[in-house]
Coordinates of C-alpha atoms in Angstrom, one line a residue:
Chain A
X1 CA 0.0 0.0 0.0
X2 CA 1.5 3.6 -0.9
X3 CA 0.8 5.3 1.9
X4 CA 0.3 9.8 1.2
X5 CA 0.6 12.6 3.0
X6 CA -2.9 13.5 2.3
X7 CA -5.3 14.9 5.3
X8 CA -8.9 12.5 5.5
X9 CA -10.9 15.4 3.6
X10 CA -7.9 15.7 0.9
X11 CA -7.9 11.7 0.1
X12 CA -11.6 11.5 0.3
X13 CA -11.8 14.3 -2.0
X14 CA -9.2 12.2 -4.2
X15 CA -11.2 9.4 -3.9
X16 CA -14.4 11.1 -4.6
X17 CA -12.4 12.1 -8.3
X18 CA -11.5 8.7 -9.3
X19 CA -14.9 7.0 -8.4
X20 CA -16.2 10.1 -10.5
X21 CA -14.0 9.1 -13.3
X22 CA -14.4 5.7 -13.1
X23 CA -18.2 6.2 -13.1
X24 CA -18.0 8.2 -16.0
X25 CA -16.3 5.7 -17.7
X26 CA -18.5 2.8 -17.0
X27 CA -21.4 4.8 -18.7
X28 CA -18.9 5.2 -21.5
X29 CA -18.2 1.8 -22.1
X30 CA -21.8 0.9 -21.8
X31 CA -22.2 1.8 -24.7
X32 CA -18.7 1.7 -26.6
X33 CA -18.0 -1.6 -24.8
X34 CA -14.8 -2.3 -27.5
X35 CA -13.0 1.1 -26.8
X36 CA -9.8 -0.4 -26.0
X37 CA -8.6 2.9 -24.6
X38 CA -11.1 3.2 -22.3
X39 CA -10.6 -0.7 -20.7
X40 CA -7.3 -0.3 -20.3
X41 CA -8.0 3.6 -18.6
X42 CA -10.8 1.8 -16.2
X43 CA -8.6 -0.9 -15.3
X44 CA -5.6 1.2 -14.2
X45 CA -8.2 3.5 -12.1
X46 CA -9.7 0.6 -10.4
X47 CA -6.3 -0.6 -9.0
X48 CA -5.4 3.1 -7.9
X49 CA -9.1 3.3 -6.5
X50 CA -8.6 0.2 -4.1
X51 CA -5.2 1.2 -2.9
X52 CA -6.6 5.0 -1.8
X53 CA -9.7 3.3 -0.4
X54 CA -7.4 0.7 1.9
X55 CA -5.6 3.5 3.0
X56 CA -8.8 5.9 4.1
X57 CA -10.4 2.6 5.8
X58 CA -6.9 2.0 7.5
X59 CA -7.1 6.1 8.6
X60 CA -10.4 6.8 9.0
X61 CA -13.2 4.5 9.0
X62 CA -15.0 2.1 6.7
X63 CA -16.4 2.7 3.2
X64 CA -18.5 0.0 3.0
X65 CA -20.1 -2.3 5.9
X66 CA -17.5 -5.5 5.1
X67 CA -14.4 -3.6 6.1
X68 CA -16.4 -2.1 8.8
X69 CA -16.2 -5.1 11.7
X70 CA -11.9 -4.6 12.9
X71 CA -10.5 -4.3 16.3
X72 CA -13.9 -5.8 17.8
X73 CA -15.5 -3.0 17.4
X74 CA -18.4 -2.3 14.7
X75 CA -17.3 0.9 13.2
X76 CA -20.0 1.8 10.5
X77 CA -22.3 3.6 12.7
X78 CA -19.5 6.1 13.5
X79 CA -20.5 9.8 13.4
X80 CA -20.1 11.9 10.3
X81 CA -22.8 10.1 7.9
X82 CA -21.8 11.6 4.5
X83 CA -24.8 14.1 4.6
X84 CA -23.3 15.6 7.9
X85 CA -21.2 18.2 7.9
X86 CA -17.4 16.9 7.9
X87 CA -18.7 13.6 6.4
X88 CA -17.9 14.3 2.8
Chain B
X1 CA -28.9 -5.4 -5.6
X2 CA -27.2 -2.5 -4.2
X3 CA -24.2 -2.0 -1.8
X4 CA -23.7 1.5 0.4
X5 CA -21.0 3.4 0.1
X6 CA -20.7 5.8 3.2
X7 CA -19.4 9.1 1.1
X8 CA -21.2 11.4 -0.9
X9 CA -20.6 11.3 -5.2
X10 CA -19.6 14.8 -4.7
X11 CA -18.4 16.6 -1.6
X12 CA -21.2 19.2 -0.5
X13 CA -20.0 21.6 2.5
X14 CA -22.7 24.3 3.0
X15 CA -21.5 27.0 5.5
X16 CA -24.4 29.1 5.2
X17 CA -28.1 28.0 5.8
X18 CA -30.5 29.6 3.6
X19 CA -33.9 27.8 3.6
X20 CA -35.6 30.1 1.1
X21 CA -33.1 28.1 -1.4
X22 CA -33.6 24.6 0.8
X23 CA -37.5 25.4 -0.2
X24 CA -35.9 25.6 -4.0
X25 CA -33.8 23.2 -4.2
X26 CA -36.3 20.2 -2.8
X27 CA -37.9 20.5 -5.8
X28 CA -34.7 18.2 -7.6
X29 CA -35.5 15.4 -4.6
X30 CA -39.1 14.8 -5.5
X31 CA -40.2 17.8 -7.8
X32 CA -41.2 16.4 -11.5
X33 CA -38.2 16.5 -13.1
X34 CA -36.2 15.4 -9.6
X35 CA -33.5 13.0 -8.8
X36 CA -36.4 10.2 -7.4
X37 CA -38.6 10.7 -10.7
X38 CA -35.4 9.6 -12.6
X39 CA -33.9 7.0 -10.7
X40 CA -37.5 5.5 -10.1
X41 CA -37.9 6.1 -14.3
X42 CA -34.6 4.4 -15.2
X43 CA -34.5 1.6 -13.0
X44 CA -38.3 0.5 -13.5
X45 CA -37.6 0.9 -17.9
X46 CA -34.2 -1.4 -17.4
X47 CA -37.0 -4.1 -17.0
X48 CA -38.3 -4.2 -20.3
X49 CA -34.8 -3.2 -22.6
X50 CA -34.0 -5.6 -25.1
X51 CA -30.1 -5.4 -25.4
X52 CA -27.1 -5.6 -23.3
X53 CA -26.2 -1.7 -23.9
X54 CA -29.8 -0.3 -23.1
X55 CA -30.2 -3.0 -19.8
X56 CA -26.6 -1.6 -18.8
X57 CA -27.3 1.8 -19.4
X58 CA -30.9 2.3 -17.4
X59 CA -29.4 0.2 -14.9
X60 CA -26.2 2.4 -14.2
X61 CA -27.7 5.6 -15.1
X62 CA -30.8 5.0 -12.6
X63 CA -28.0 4.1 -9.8
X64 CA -26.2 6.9 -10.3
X65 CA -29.3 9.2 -9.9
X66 CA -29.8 7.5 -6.2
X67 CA -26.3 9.4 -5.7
X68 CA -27.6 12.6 -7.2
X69 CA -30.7 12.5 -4.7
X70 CA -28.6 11.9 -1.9
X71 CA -26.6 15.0 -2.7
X72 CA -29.9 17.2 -3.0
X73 CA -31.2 15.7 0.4
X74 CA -27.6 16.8 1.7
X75 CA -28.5 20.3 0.3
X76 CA -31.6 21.0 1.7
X77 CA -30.6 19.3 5.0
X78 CA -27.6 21.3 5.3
X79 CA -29.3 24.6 3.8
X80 CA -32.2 24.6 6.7
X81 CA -29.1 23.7 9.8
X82 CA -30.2 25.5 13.0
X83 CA -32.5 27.9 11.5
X84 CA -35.1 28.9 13.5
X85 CA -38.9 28.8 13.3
X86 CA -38.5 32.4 12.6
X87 CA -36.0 32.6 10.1
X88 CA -38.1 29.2 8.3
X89 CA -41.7 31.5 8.7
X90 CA -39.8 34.3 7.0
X91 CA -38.5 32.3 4.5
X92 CA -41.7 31.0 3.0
X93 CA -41.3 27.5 4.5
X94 CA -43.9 27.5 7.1
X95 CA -46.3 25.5 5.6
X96 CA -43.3 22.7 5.1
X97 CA -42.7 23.3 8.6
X98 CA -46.3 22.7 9.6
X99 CA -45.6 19.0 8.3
X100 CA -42.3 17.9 8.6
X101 CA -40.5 19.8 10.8
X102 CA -37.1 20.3 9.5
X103 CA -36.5 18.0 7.4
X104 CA -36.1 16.1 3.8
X105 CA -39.7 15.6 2.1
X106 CA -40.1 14.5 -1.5
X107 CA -42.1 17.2 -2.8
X108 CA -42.1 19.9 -5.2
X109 CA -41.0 24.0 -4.7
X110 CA -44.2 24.3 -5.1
X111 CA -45.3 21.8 -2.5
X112 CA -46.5 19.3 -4.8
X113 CA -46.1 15.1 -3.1
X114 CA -43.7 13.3 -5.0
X115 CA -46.0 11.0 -7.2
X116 CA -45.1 8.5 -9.7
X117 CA -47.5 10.3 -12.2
X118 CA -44.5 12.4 -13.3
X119 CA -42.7 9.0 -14.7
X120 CA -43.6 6.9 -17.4
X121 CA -42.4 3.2 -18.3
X122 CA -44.0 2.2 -21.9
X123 CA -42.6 -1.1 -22.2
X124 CA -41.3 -0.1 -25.3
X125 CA -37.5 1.1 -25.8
X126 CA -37.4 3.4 -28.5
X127 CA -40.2 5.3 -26.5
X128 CA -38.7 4.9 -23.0
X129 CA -35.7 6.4 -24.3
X130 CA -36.4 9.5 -25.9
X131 CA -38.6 10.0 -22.6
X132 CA -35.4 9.1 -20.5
X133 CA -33.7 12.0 -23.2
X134 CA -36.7 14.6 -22.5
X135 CA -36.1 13.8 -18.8
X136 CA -32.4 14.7 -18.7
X137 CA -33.5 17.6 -20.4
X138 CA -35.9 19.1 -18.2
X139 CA -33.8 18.5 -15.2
X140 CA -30.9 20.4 -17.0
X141 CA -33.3 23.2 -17.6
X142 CA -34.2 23.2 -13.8
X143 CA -30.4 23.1 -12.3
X144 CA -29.9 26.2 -14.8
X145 CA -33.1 27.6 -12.9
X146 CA -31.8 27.2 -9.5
X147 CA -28.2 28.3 -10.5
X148 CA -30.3 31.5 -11.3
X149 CA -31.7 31.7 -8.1
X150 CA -28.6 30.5 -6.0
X151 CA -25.9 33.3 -5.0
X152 CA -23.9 31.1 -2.6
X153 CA -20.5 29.5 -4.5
X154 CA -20.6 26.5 -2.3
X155 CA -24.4 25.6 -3.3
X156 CA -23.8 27.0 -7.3
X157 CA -20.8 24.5 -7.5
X158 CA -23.1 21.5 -6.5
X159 CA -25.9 22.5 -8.7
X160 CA -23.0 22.8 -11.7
X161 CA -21.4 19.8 -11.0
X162 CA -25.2 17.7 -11.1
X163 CA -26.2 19.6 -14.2
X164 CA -23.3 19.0 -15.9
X165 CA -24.6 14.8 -15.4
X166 CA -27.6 15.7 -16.8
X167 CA -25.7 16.2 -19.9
X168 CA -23.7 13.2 -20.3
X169 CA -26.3 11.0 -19.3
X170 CA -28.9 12.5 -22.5
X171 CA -25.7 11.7 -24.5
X172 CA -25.5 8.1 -23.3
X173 CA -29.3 7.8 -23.6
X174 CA -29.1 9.1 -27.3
X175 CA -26.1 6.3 -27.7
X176 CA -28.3 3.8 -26.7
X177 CA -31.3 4.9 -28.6
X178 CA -29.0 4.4 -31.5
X179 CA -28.1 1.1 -30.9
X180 CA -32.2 -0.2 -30.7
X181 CA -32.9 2.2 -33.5
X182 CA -30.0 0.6 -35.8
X183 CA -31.3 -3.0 -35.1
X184 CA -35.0 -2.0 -35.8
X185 CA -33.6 -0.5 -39.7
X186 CA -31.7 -4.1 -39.9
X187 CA -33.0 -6.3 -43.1
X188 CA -34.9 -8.8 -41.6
X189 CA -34.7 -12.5 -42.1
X190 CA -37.8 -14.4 -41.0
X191 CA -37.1 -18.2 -40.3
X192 CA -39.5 -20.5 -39.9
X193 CA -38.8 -21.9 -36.5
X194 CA -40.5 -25.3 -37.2
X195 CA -36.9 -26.2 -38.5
X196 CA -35.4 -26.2 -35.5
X197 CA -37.5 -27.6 -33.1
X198 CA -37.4 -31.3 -34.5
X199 CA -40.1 -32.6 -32.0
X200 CA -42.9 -30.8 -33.6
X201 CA -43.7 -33.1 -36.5
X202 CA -45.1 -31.2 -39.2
X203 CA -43.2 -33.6 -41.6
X204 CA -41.8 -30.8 -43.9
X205 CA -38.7 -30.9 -42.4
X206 CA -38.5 -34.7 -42.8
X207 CA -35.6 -35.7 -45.4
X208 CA -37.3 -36.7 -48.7
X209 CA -36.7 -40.6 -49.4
X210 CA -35.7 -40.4 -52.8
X211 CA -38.6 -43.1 -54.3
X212 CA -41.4 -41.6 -52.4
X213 CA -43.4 -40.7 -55.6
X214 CA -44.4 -37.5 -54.5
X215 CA -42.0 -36.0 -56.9
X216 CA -42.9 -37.7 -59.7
X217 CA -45.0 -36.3 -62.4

């Protein structure tokens, strides 16, 4: 895992940017599915993806309920909820 | 099915409440051309698409619009933050008051219920998708109308960032309108489908024996 320098709201923000892109590009290749380009673009993003998203979890909390259940402690319903302020 | 991520598509950090544009804004989380009217369009259409592109397509662009009305809940819910009764009457918001408090309702500016009378789902592609094209339209048109409206930077930059959406989605939905239009112009080839279900004995698909007589004049 490459671990930055980045504060939590700078590396969810970074986050936030390549989910954007790679959401953009899965409407894309809905409907150019043999854009070559554009697989081989997703694919890199979704490896970059995963390794900011270990290292927020590892930081700062869990993304999604499965990484949620470490240190014996159920994390999920942690204070900010992405609609509060500070939670996004 | 659908799995939670606990961030928002697009970070939203309102410092100052203003419900007069929290009694705009709701109109995008269950106004007519809202995010719940698409999401609820797209993903009920995806049903009744006939090819991998337009299936993919209503599915993904319906999800995505579940993101786009959890940022205009976020909105509104931060917009109306610790404003008094007061500052809510004076805003024009005390009939929403009256029945939900503060809070996130799917209605109209105009007070309107959400209903799924706004939607339509024809069972037919072609028609479902320049609908889902008009759709993307409208709500276009209404961002623009709040950006009108709007003088805070840190709301204008949210409402930018979903309209601009709006616009790549009506491109993916004319993409996929396209595709089913490009199939329907397709020569057809009608085969009669009695050759290839060789249980159904209606004996023309039986080899001819070369002395059955039948030939002979």
């Amino acid at each position: 895992m490459i671990v930055s320098n980045m504060s939590k709201d700078e590396l969810m923000k970074d986050i936030m940017a390549h989910d954007f892109k790679l959401y953009d590009l899965q409407l894309y290749l809905n409907t150019h599915p043999s854009d070559e380009n554009a697989l081989c673009m997703y694919q890199n993003l979704v490896n970059d993806t995963d390794e900011l998203k270990d290292e927020y979890e590892e930081k700062y909390g869990p993304l999604t309920a499965c990484s949620a259940a470490g240190d014996c402690e159920w994390k999920w319903i942690k204070n900010p909820w992405p609609w509060d302020k500070g939670g996004n | 099915m659908w799995e939670y991520e606990k961030k928002l598509q697009y970070p939203i950090n309102i410092k100052k409440p203003d419900p007069q544009m929290a009694k705009f804004i709701i109109s995008q989380y269950g106004g007519p051309d809202g995010e719940l009217a698409a999401s609820l369009r797209y993903l009920s259409q995806k049903f009744s698409m006939p090819t991998e592109i337009t299936k993919a397509t209503l599915n993904d662009i319906g999800t995505e619009e579940l993101a786009h009305l959890e940022m205009v809940g976020t909105l509104v819910s931060q917009l109306t933050k610790g404003v008094s009764p007061e500052e809510i009457k004076a805003a024009g918001l005390g009939d929403y008051y009256t029945d939900h408090g503060i809070s996130v309702y799917p209605q109209s500016a105009a007070g309107n219920p959400f209903t799924a009378a706004y939607i339509q789902v024809k069972g037919d592609p072609r028609t479902d998708l320049y609908e889902d094209m008009a759709a993307e339209q409208k709500a276009r048109s209404t961002y623009e109308y709040l950006i009108d409206l709007a003088d805070d930077p840190d709301v204008i930059d949210v409402l930018k960032y979903l309209r601009q959406r709006e616009v790549v989605h009506f491109q993916r939905f004319g993409e996929a309108l396209r595709t089913v239009e490009e199939k329907l112009a397709d020569k057809k080839f009608y085969m009669n489908n009695m050759i290839n279900q060789p249980n159904k004995d209606c004996g023309c698909n039986k080899p001819k024996t070369k002395d059955c007589g039948c030939n002979k004049q």
